[in-house]
Coordinates of C-alpha atoms and ligand atoms in Angstrom, one line a residue:
M9 CA 33.0 27.5 -8.0
P10 CA 31.7 27.6 -11.6
A11 CA 27.9 27.7 -12.0
P12 CA 26.4 24.4 -12.9
F13 CA 26.1 24.0 -16.7
F14 CA 22.7 22.8 -18.0
P15 CA 23.1 22.9 -21.8
T16 CA 19.6 22.1 -22.8
T17 CA 17.4 23.5 -20.1
R18 CA 14.7 25.7 -21.4
F19 CA 11.8 25.4 -19.0
T20 CA 10.9 25.8 -15.4
A21 CA 8.7 23.0 -14.1
A22 CA 5.2 24.0 -13.1
T23 CA 4.3 23.6 -9.4
A24 CA 1.3 21.5 -8.7
P25 CA -1.7 23.6 -7.5
G26 CA -3.1 23.3 -4.0
A27 CA 0.0 23.7 -1.8
L28 CA -0.6 24.7 1.8
P29 CA 1.7 26.8 4.0
L30 CA 4.3 24.6 5.7
L31 CA 2.7 21.3 4.5
G32 CA 2.9 22.0 0.8
H33 CA 1.3 19.2 -1.1
A34 CA 1.6 16.7 1.7
A35 CA -2.0 17.3 2.8
A36 CA -3.4 16.6 -0.7
L37 CA -1.2 13.5 -1.0
L38 CA -2.4 12.2 2.3
R39 CA -6.1 13.0 1.7
R40 CA -6.6 11.7 -1.8
P41 CA -3.2 10.4 -3.0
H42 CA -4.2 8.5 -6.2
A43 CA -6.5 11.2 -7.6
F44 CA -4.1 13.9 -6.8
V45 CA -1.1 12.2 -8.5
A46 CA -3.3 11.1 -11.5
G47 CA -4.2 14.8 -12.1
L48 CA -0.6 16.0 -12.3
P49 CA 0.0 15.5 -16.1
A50 CA -2.5 18.4 -16.7
H51 CA 0.2 20.7 -15.3
G52 CA 3.2 19.5 -17.3
D53 CA 5.6 16.6 -18.1
L54 CA 7.6 17.4 -14.9
V55 CA 5.6 18.8 -12.0
R56 CA 7.1 20.2 -8.9
L57 CA 5.8 19.2 -5.4
R58 CA 6.5 20.5 -2.0
L59 CA 6.2 18.0 0.8
G60 CA 7.0 19.9 4.0
P61 CA 10.6 20.9 3.6
L62 CA 11.2 18.4 0.7
R63 CA 11.0 19.5 -2.9
A64 CA 10.4 16.7 -5.4
Y65 CA 9.5 16.4 -9.1
V66 CA 6.9 14.0 -10.4
V67 CA 7.8 12.7 -13.9
C68 CA 4.5 12.6 -15.8
H69 CA 5.6 11.8 -19.4
P70 CA 6.4 8.2 -20.4
E71 CA 9.4 9.2 -22.5
L72 CA 10.9 11.1 -19.5
V73 CA 10.1 8.1 -17.2
R74 CA 11.9 5.8 -19.7
R75 CA 14.9 8.1 -19.7
M76 CA 15.0 8.4 -16.0
L77 CA 14.7 4.6 -15.4
T78 CA 17.3 3.6 -18.0
E79 CA 19.9 6.2 -16.9
D80 CA 20.2 4.5 -13.5
R81 CA 23.6 6.0 -12.6
V82 CA 22.4 9.6 -12.9
F83 CA 18.9 8.8 -11.5
D84 CA 19.9 6.4 -8.8
K85 CA 17.7 4.6 -6.3
G86 CA 17.0 7.1 -3.5
G87 CA 14.5 9.5 -1.9
P88 CA 13.2 9.5 1.7
L89 CA 11.3 6.2 1.5
V90 CA 14.3 4.3 0.0
D91 CA 16.7 5.8 2.5
K92 CA 14.5 4.7 5.4
A93 CA 14.0 1.2 3.9
R94 CA 17.9 1.0 3.7
E95 CA 18.1 1.8 7.3
V96 CA 15.6 -0.9 8.2
F97 CA 16.7 -3.8 6.0
G98 CA 20.1 -2.9 4.6
N99 CA 21.4 -2.8 1.1
G100 CA 19.5 -5.6 -0.6
L101 CA 19.0 -5.7 -4.3
A102 CA 15.9 -3.4 -4.2
T103 CA 17.6 -0.7 -2.2
C104 CA 21.3 -0.8 -3.0
P105 CA 22.8 2.1 -5.0
A106 CA 23.7 1.7 -8.7
A107 CA 27.4 1.3 -7.8
A108 CA 26.7 -2.0 -6.0
H109 CA 23.7 -3.1 -8.1
R110 CA 25.3 -4.5 -11.2
R111 CA 27.3 -7.2 -9.3
R112 CA 24.4 -8.1 -7.1
R113 CA 21.9 -8.3 -9.9
R114 CA 24.2 -10.5 -12.0
M115 CA 24.6 -12.9 -9.0
L116 CA 20.9 -13.1 -8.3
Q117 CA 19.6 -13.2 -11.9
P118 CA 20.0 -17.1 -12.1
A119 CA 17.5 -17.5 -9.3
F120 CA 14.8 -16.0 -11.6
H121 CA 16.0 -17.6 -14.9
R122 CA 13.2 -18.8 -17.2
D123 CA 14.4 -22.4 -16.7
R124 CA 13.7 -22.2 -13.0
L125 CA 10.0 -21.1 -13.4
P126 CA 8.5 -24.6 -14.0
G127 CA 10.0 -25.8 -10.8
Y128 CA 8.7 -22.8 -8.8
A129 CA 5.3 -23.2 -10.5
A130 CA 5.0 -26.8 -9.4
L131 CA 5.5 -25.6 -5.8
M132 CA 3.0 -22.8 -6.4
T133 CA 0.4 -25.2 -7.6
E134 CA 0.7 -27.3 -4.5
E135 CA 0.6 -24.3 -2.1
I136 CA -2.4 -22.7 -3.8
A137 CA -4.3 -25.9 -3.6
A138 CA -3.4 -26.3 0.0
A139 CA -4.2 -22.7 0.9
T140 CA -7.8 -23.1 -0.5
A141 CA -8.4 -26.7 0.6
S142 CA -10.3 -25.7 3.7
W143 CA -12.7 -23.3 1.9
R144 CA -16.4 -24.3 2.2
D145 CA -19.4 -23.2 0.2
G146 CA -20.9 -20.1 1.8
D147 CA -17.7 -19.2 3.7
V148 CA -17.1 -15.5 4.2
I149 CA -13.5 -14.6 3.9
D150 CA -11.4 -11.5 4.4
V151 CA -10.1 -11.4 0.9
P152 CA -6.8 -9.4 1.3
A153 CA -5.9 -11.5 4.3
A154 CA -6.6 -14.8 2.5
M155 CA -4.6 -13.7 -0.6
Y156 CA -1.7 -12.6 1.7
R157 CA -1.7 -16.0 3.5
L158 CA -1.6 -17.6 0.1
T159 CA 1.3 -15.6 -1.3
T160 CA 3.1 -16.1 2.0
A161 CA 2.8 -19.8 1.7
V162 CA 4.0 -19.7 -1.9
T163 CA 7.0 -17.5 -1.1
A164 CA 8.0 -19.5 1.9
R165 CA 7.9 -22.7 -0.2
C166 CA 9.8 -21.3 -3.2
L167 CA 12.4 -19.8 -0.9
F168 CA 12.9 -22.8 1.3
A169 CA 11.5 -25.8 -0.6
A170 CA 13.5 -28.3 1.4
H171 CA 12.4 -27.0 4.8
E172 CA 9.8 -29.6 5.7
R173 CA 8.2 -27.0 7.9
A174 CA 8.3 -24.2 5.4
G175 CA 4.6 -23.9 5.7
S176 CA 4.7 -24.0 9.5
L177 CA 3.4 -21.2 11.7
P178 CA 6.6 -19.6 13.0
V179 CA 8.0 -19.1 9.4
H180 CA 4.7 -17.6 8.2
E181 CA 4.2 -15.5 11.3
S182 CA 7.7 -14.1 11.3
M183 CA 7.5 -13.3 7.6
D184 CA 4.3 -11.5 8.1
V185 CA 5.4 -9.5 11.1
V186 CA 8.7 -8.5 9.4
T187 CA 7.3 -7.5 6.1
R188 CA 4.4 -5.5 7.5
G189 CA 6.7 -4.1 10.2
V190 CA 9.2 -2.8 7.7
A191 CA 6.5 -1.1 5.7
R192 CA 5.2 0.6 8.9
R193 CA 8.7 1.6 10.0
V194 CA 9.4 3.4 6.8
L195 CA 6.6 5.9 7.8
L196 CA 7.7 6.3 11.4
P197 CA 9.5 9.5 12.6
P198 CA 13.2 9.1 13.4
G199 CA 13.9 7.1 16.6
A200 CA 10.3 5.8 17.0
D201 CA 11.4 2.4 15.8
R202 CA 13.7 2.0 18.8
L203 CA 11.1 2.7 21.5
P204 CA 10.2 -0.4 23.6
T205 CA 6.6 -0.5 22.3
P206 CA 4.8 -3.9 22.0
G207 CA 4.8 -3.5 18.2
N208 CA 8.6 -2.8 18.1
R209 CA 9.3 -5.8 20.4
R210 CA 7.2 -8.1 18.2
F211 CA 9.0 -6.9 15.2
R212 CA 12.4 -7.5 16.7
R213 CA 11.3 -11.0 17.9
A214 CA 10.1 -11.9 14.5
Q215 CA 13.3 -10.5 12.9
R216 CA 15.3 -12.7 15.3
C217 CA 13.2 -15.8 14.5
L218 CA 13.5 -15.3 10.7
R219 CA 17.2 -14.7 11.0
E220 CA 17.5 -17.9 13.1
I221 CA 15.5 -19.9 10.6
T222 CA 17.5 -18.7 7.6
R223 CA 20.8 -19.2 9.6
R224 CA 19.9 -22.8 10.3
L225 CA 18.7 -23.4 6.7
I226 CA 21.8 -21.9 5.3
A227 CA 24.0 -24.1 7.5
D228 CA 21.9 -27.2 6.5
Y229 CA 22.1 -26.4 2.8
R230 CA 25.8 -25.6 2.9
A231 CA 26.5 -28.9 4.8
T232 CA 24.7 -31.1 2.3
G233 CA 25.5 -29.1 -0.8
T234 CA 22.3 -30.2 -2.4
D235 CA 20.6 -28.0 -5.0
H236 CA 17.0 -28.0 -3.8
R237 CA 16.0 -25.9 -6.9
D238 CA 14.6 -23.2 -4.6
L239 CA 15.5 -19.6 -4.2
L240 CA 17.8 -20.2 -1.2
S241 CA 19.8 -22.8 -3.1
T242 CA 20.4 -20.4 -6.0
L243 CA 21.4 -17.6 -3.5
L244 CA 24.0 -19.9 -2.0
A245 CA 25.3 -21.0 -5.4
A246 CA 25.6 -17.4 -6.7
R247 CA 29.1 -16.3 -7.6
D248 CA 30.4 -13.0 -8.9
E249 CA 33.0 -12.7 -11.7
D250 CA 35.8 -13.2 -9.1
G251 CA 34.2 -16.4 -7.8
R252 CA 33.1 -14.8 -4.5
S253 CA 29.8 -16.0 -3.0
L254 CA 27.3 -14.0 -0.9
S255 CA 28.0 -13.9 2.9
D256 CA 25.4 -15.4 5.2
A257 CA 24.4 -11.8 6.1
E258 CA 23.9 -10.9 2.5
V259 CA 21.9 -14.1 1.8
H260 CA 19.6 -13.1 4.7
E261 CA 19.3 -9.6 3.4
Q262 CA 18.2 -11.0 0.0
V263 CA 15.7 -13.4 1.6
V264 CA 14.1 -10.4 3.4
T265 CA 14.1 -8.4 0.2
F266 CA 12.3 -11.1 -1.8
L267 CA 9.8 -11.5 1.0
L268 CA 9.1 -7.8 1.1
A269 CA 9.1 -7.3 -2.7
G270 CA 7.1 -10.3 -3.5
M271 CA 4.4 -11.1 -1.0
E272 CA 2.3 -8.0 -0.7
T273 CA 2.5 -7.1 -4.4
T274 CA 1.1 -10.4 -5.6
A275 CA -1.5 -10.5 -2.8
A276 CA -2.7 -7.0 -3.7
T277 CA -3.0 -7.9 -7.4
L278 CA -5.1 -11.0 -6.6
S279 CA -7.3 -9.1 -4.2
W280 CA -8.0 -6.3 -6.8
A281 CA -8.7 -9.0 -9.5
W282 CA -11.6 -10.4 -7.4
T283 CA -13.2 -7.0 -7.1
L284 CA -12.8 -6.3 -10.8
L285 CA -14.2 -9.7 -11.8
A286 CA -17.2 -9.2 -9.4
A287 CA -18.0 -5.9 -11.0
N288 CA -17.6 -7.2 -14.6
P289 CA -19.8 -10.4 -14.9
A290 CA -19.3 -10.6 -18.6
V291 CA -15.6 -10.9 -18.3
R292 CA -16.1 -13.4 -15.4
A293 CA -18.3 -15.6 -17.5
R294 CA -15.7 -15.7 -20.3
L295 CA -13.0 -16.5 -17.7
H296 CA -15.1 -19.4 -16.4
T297 CA -15.5 -20.7 -19.9
E298 CA -11.7 -20.6 -20.4
L299 CA -11.1 -22.4 -17.1
D300 CA -13.8 -25.0 -17.5
T301 CA -12.3 -25.9 -20.9
V302 CA -8.7 -26.0 -19.8
L303 CA -8.8 -27.2 -16.2
D304 CA -12.1 -28.9 -15.7
G305 CA -11.9 -28.1 -11.9
R306 CA -8.3 -29.2 -11.2
P307 CA -5.6 -26.8 -10.0
A308 CA -3.7 -24.9 -12.8
R309 CA -0.2 -26.0 -13.6
H310 CA 2.7 -24.4 -15.4
E311 CA 2.0 -26.2 -18.6
D312 CA -1.5 -24.8 -18.7
L313 CA -0.3 -21.2 -18.9
P314 CA -0.3 -21.0 -22.8
A315 CA -3.9 -22.1 -22.8
L316 CA -5.0 -19.4 -20.3
P317 CA -4.6 -16.2 -22.3
L318 CA -7.7 -14.5 -20.9
T319 CA -6.6 -15.2 -17.3
A320 CA -3.2 -13.6 -18.2
R321 CA -4.8 -10.6 -19.7
I322 CA -7.0 -10.1 -16.6
V323 CA -3.8 -10.1 -14.5
S324 CA -2.1 -7.5 -16.9
E325 CA -5.2 -5.3 -16.8
T326 CA -5.5 -5.6 -13.0
L327 CA -1.8 -4.5 -12.8
R328 CA -2.6 -1.6 -15.1
L329 CA -5.5 -0.3 -13.0
Y330 CA -3.9 -1.1 -9.6
P331 CA -0.1 -1.3 -9.9
P332 CA 0.9 -2.3 -6.3
P333 CA 4.0 -0.1 -6.1
W334 CA 2.1 2.9 -7.4
I335 CA 4.7 5.6 -6.6
L336 CA 8.4 5.2 -6.6
S337 CA 11.4 7.4 -6.3
R338 CA 14.9 8.2 -7.6
T339 CA 17.6 10.7 -6.7
A340 CA 19.7 12.7 -9.2
T341 CA 23.3 12.0 -8.4
A342 CA 24.6 14.9 -10.6
D343 CA 23.3 18.1 -12.0
T344 CA 21.4 17.1 -15.1
E345 CA 18.3 17.9 -17.2
L346 CA 15.1 16.0 -17.9
G347 CA 12.8 17.1 -20.7
G348 CA 14.6 20.5 -20.9
H349 CA 14.2 21.1 -17.1
R350 CA 17.1 21.7 -14.9
V351 CA 17.5 19.0 -12.3
P352 CA 20.2 19.7 -9.6
A353 CA 22.1 16.9 -7.9
G354 CA 20.2 15.6 -4.9
T355 CA 16.8 16.3 -6.4
T356 CA 14.1 13.7 -5.5
L357 CA 12.2 12.5 -8.6
L358 CA 9.0 10.4 -8.4
Y359 CA 7.4 8.2 -11.0
S360 CA 4.0 6.7 -10.7
P361 CA 2.8 3.6 -12.7
Y362 CA -0.7 4.5 -11.5
L363 CA -0.5 8.0 -13.1
L364 CA 0.9 6.7 -16.4
H365 CA -1.7 3.8 -16.6
R366 CA -4.6 6.3 -16.1
R367 CA -3.5 8.7 -18.8
A368 CA -6.3 8.8 -21.4
D369 CA -3.8 9.6 -24.2
L370 CA -2.0 6.4 -23.4
F371 CA -4.9 4.1 -22.6
P372 CA -8.3 4.9 -24.1
R373 CA -11.0 5.0 -21.5
P374 CA -8.3 4.5 -18.9
H375 CA -10.6 3.8 -15.9
R376 CA -12.4 1.0 -17.6
F377 CA -11.5 -2.7 -16.8
D378 CA -11.0 -4.1 -20.3
P379 CA -8.6 -7.1 -20.5
D380 CA -9.2 -7.2 -24.2
R381 CA -7.1 -4.0 -24.7
W382 CA -4.2 -6.4 -24.4
L383 CA -5.3 -8.5 -27.4
T384 CA -3.5 -6.1 -29.7
A385 CA -0.1 -7.3 -30.9
A386 CA 1.5 -3.8 -30.4
R387 CA 3.2 -3.6 -27.1
P388 CA 3.1 -0.2 -25.3
A389 CA 6.2 2.0 -25.8
P390 CA 8.8 1.7 -23.0
G391 CA 7.7 3.9 -20.1
V392 CA 4.0 3.6 -20.8
Y393 CA 3.0 0.3 -18.9
T394 CA 5.3 0.1 -15.9
P395 CA 3.9 -2.1 -13.2
F396 CA 7.3 -3.8 -12.9
G397 CA 9.4 -0.6 -13.5
L398 CA 11.9 -0.5 -16.3
G399 CA 15.7 -0.6 -17.0
A400 CA 18.4 -2.0 -14.7
R401 CA 16.1 -1.9 -11.6
R402 CA 13.1 -3.6 -13.3
C403 CA 11.5 -6.1 -11.0
I404 CA 13.6 -9.3 -11.0
G405 CA 10.5 -11.3 -9.9
D406 CA 8.2 -10.1 -12.7
A407 CA 7.7 -13.6 -14.3
F408 CA 7.6 -15.3 -10.9
G409 CA 4.9 -12.9 -9.6
T410 CA 2.8 -13.0 -12.8
T411 CA 3.0 -16.8 -12.9
E412 CA 1.9 -17.0 -9.3
A413 CA -1.0 -14.6 -9.9
V414 CA -2.2 -16.4 -13.1
L415 CA -2.0 -19.8 -11.4
A416 CA -3.8 -18.6 -8.3
L417 CA -6.5 -16.7 -10.2
A418 CA -7.1 -19.7 -12.5
T419 CA -7.2 -22.3 -9.7
I420 CA -9.5 -20.4 -7.5
A421 CA -11.9 -19.0 -10.2
A422 CA -12.2 -22.5 -11.7
R423 CA -13.8 -23.7 -8.4
W424 CA -15.1 -20.7 -6.6
T425 CA -17.1 -17.5 -7.2
V426 CA -15.7 -14.8 -4.9
A427 CA -18.5 -12.3 -4.3
P428 CA -17.4 -9.2 -2.3
T429 CA -20.0 -8.3 0.4
P430 CA -22.3 -5.7 -1.3
G431 CA -22.9 -2.2 0.0
R432 CA -19.3 -1.1 0.7
A433 CA -16.9 0.1 -2.0
V434 CA -13.5 -1.4 -1.7
R435 CA -11.0 1.4 -1.0
P436 CA -7.2 1.4 -1.3
T437 CA -4.9 1.9 1.6
R438 CA -3.1 5.2 1.8
S439 CA 0.5 3.9 1.5
S440 CA 3.2 3.5 -1.1
S441 CA 1.6 0.1 -1.9
L442 CA -1.7 0.3 -3.7
A443 CA -3.4 -2.5 -1.8
P444 CA -7.1 -2.8 -0.9
R445 CA -8.2 -2.2 2.7
P446 CA -9.7 -5.3 4.3
F447 CA -13.0 -6.4 2.7
T448 CA -15.0 -9.6 2.9
A449 CA -16.4 -11.9 0.2
T450 CA -18.7 -14.9 0.1
L451 CA -17.4 -18.0 -1.6
T452 CA -19.7 -20.0 -3.7
H453 CA -18.7 -23.4 -5.0
R454 CA -19.2 -23.5 -8.7
V455 CA -21.3 -26.4 -9.9
R456 CA -20.8 -27.1 -13.5
Ligands
LIG501 C1 2.7 -8.6 -9.1 C2 3.9 -8.7 -8.5 C3 5.0 -7.7 -8.4 C4 5.0 -6.4 -8.8 C5 3.8 -5.5 -9.3 C6 6.3 -5.9 -8.6 C7 6.7 -4.6 -8.9 C8 8.1 -4.1 -8.8 C9 8.5 -2.8 -9.2 C10 7.6 -1.7 -9.8 C11 9.9 -2.8 -9.1 C12 10.8 -1.7 -9.5 C13 11.0 -0.6 -8.4 C14 11.6 0.6 -8.9 O1 11.6 1.0 -10.1 O2 12.2 1.3 -8.0 C15 10.3 -4.1 -8.5 C16 11.5 -4.4 -8.1 C17 11.9 -5.6 -7.5 N1 11.0 -6.7 -7.3 FE1 9.1 -6.8 -7.8 N2 7.1 -6.9 -8.1 C18 6.3 -8.0 -8.0 C19 6.7 -9.3 -7.6 C20 8.0 -9.6 -7.1 C21 8.4 -10.9 -6.7 C22 7.5 -12.1 -6.6 C23 9.7 -10.8 -6.3 C24 10.6 -11.8 -5.7 C25 10.3 -13.0 -5.3 C26 10.1 -9.4 -6.5 C27 11.3 -8.9 -6.3 C28 11.8 -7.7 -6.6 C29 13.1 -7.2 -6.4 C30 14.3 -7.9 -5.7 C31 13.2 -5.9 -6.9 C32 14.4 -5.0 -7.0 C33 15.1 -5.2 -8.3 C34 16.4 -4.4 -8.6 O3 16.5 -3.3 -8.1 O4 17.3 -4.9 -9.2 N3 9.0 -8.7 -7.0 N4 9.1 -4.9 -8.3

């Protein structure tokens, strides 16, 4: 067999320091994942890691990240986490390989078309107001749990607007158990997800319940043929270029994909925003001025968005400091090169929005919460600011998620001060999602 030909390879990627025998860099990644990854650019644009038996490259330079994410057939969705996620919930839009992706993405894109947003936003406004209606002055809430309940309610409503019980307990509970269960299962050793443990039984029960709910809804929607202007209606109306629609199983797969991709990410963004606002009273005061002027205490609506630029900048800056999917992977499908480095077929490559967003050469004083850095008209070069990824696999729900976050932040901050309980630093979980660990906050009703 001829030797692989790498015409432009010049360099050998540096290996990150601190590898242990057998474990390699897995120990450092488990102990202090974010600091470890953020420190890698000091060792090169492409840095080699050893994670037990797996070799992987971390792509540290924004231009190389751009190339990798835009050449999606050479650098396809893959890597151990994606492979496991495929096993658990199939070949939905987020996990399918590039070969199947174009058709799917074209079919699903109309569900997230700009014209659909005002309709979803109207449902968001209602659900955000309902989720916070029972809050009382002086209440102490678990912030991440409350934000997760809120984004669950919003997602359920936007998926199944016509389901009069969309907000009912079985839907929410099953969504919660399934989304968290998938995340946990991705980390389990092979076979452990089939053991008859209470957790596994609960997961399968919830999966059945969600499948049954979507099955019934699909049948209802198909029978009446009404467009409810929700995500499920658009999934059912989707056609490929040959006029073929998605099967019921594929619709279900997409529903679960949207739940998984949308609930935790937006909830984490909102939770971090409350910690950042609490630590930055000057920004919070300016936010209150914006909200008092525009909303005067009422819930935020879609038409308010152009008048809430500071709220939007706070969301952008929160996503910069705490991008929820903070480390993501690709697999090289052919022998190739990246930045002059040889990349053999089958190599796992990682990119980290967290790493890029904390580079001092890309964002001056990178650890500082400064929403006004987004006032400048110049947009960062592609590959620099990547909370939603880039290229063909860029988040399909980016405008949906940002709209939800801005409406929720505005509606809540207009009426409440959310003050995290002092004395304990809020720490991130150690998973592939950069979400805060549980923390409590006291709600104070704002009297204007
Ligand atoms: C603040 C909120 C959100 C953030 C930060 C976020 C982030 C991301 C990122 C980084 C990716 C790209 C992954 C990669 O490069 O491998 C992605 C993909 C995706 N996201 Fe989001 N997301 C958010 C909200 C949502 C929402 C609300 C939905 C749906 C309702 C959604 C659905 C998806 C889907 C389906 C994909 C896969 C797209 C594809 O491969 O074509 N996301 N998201």
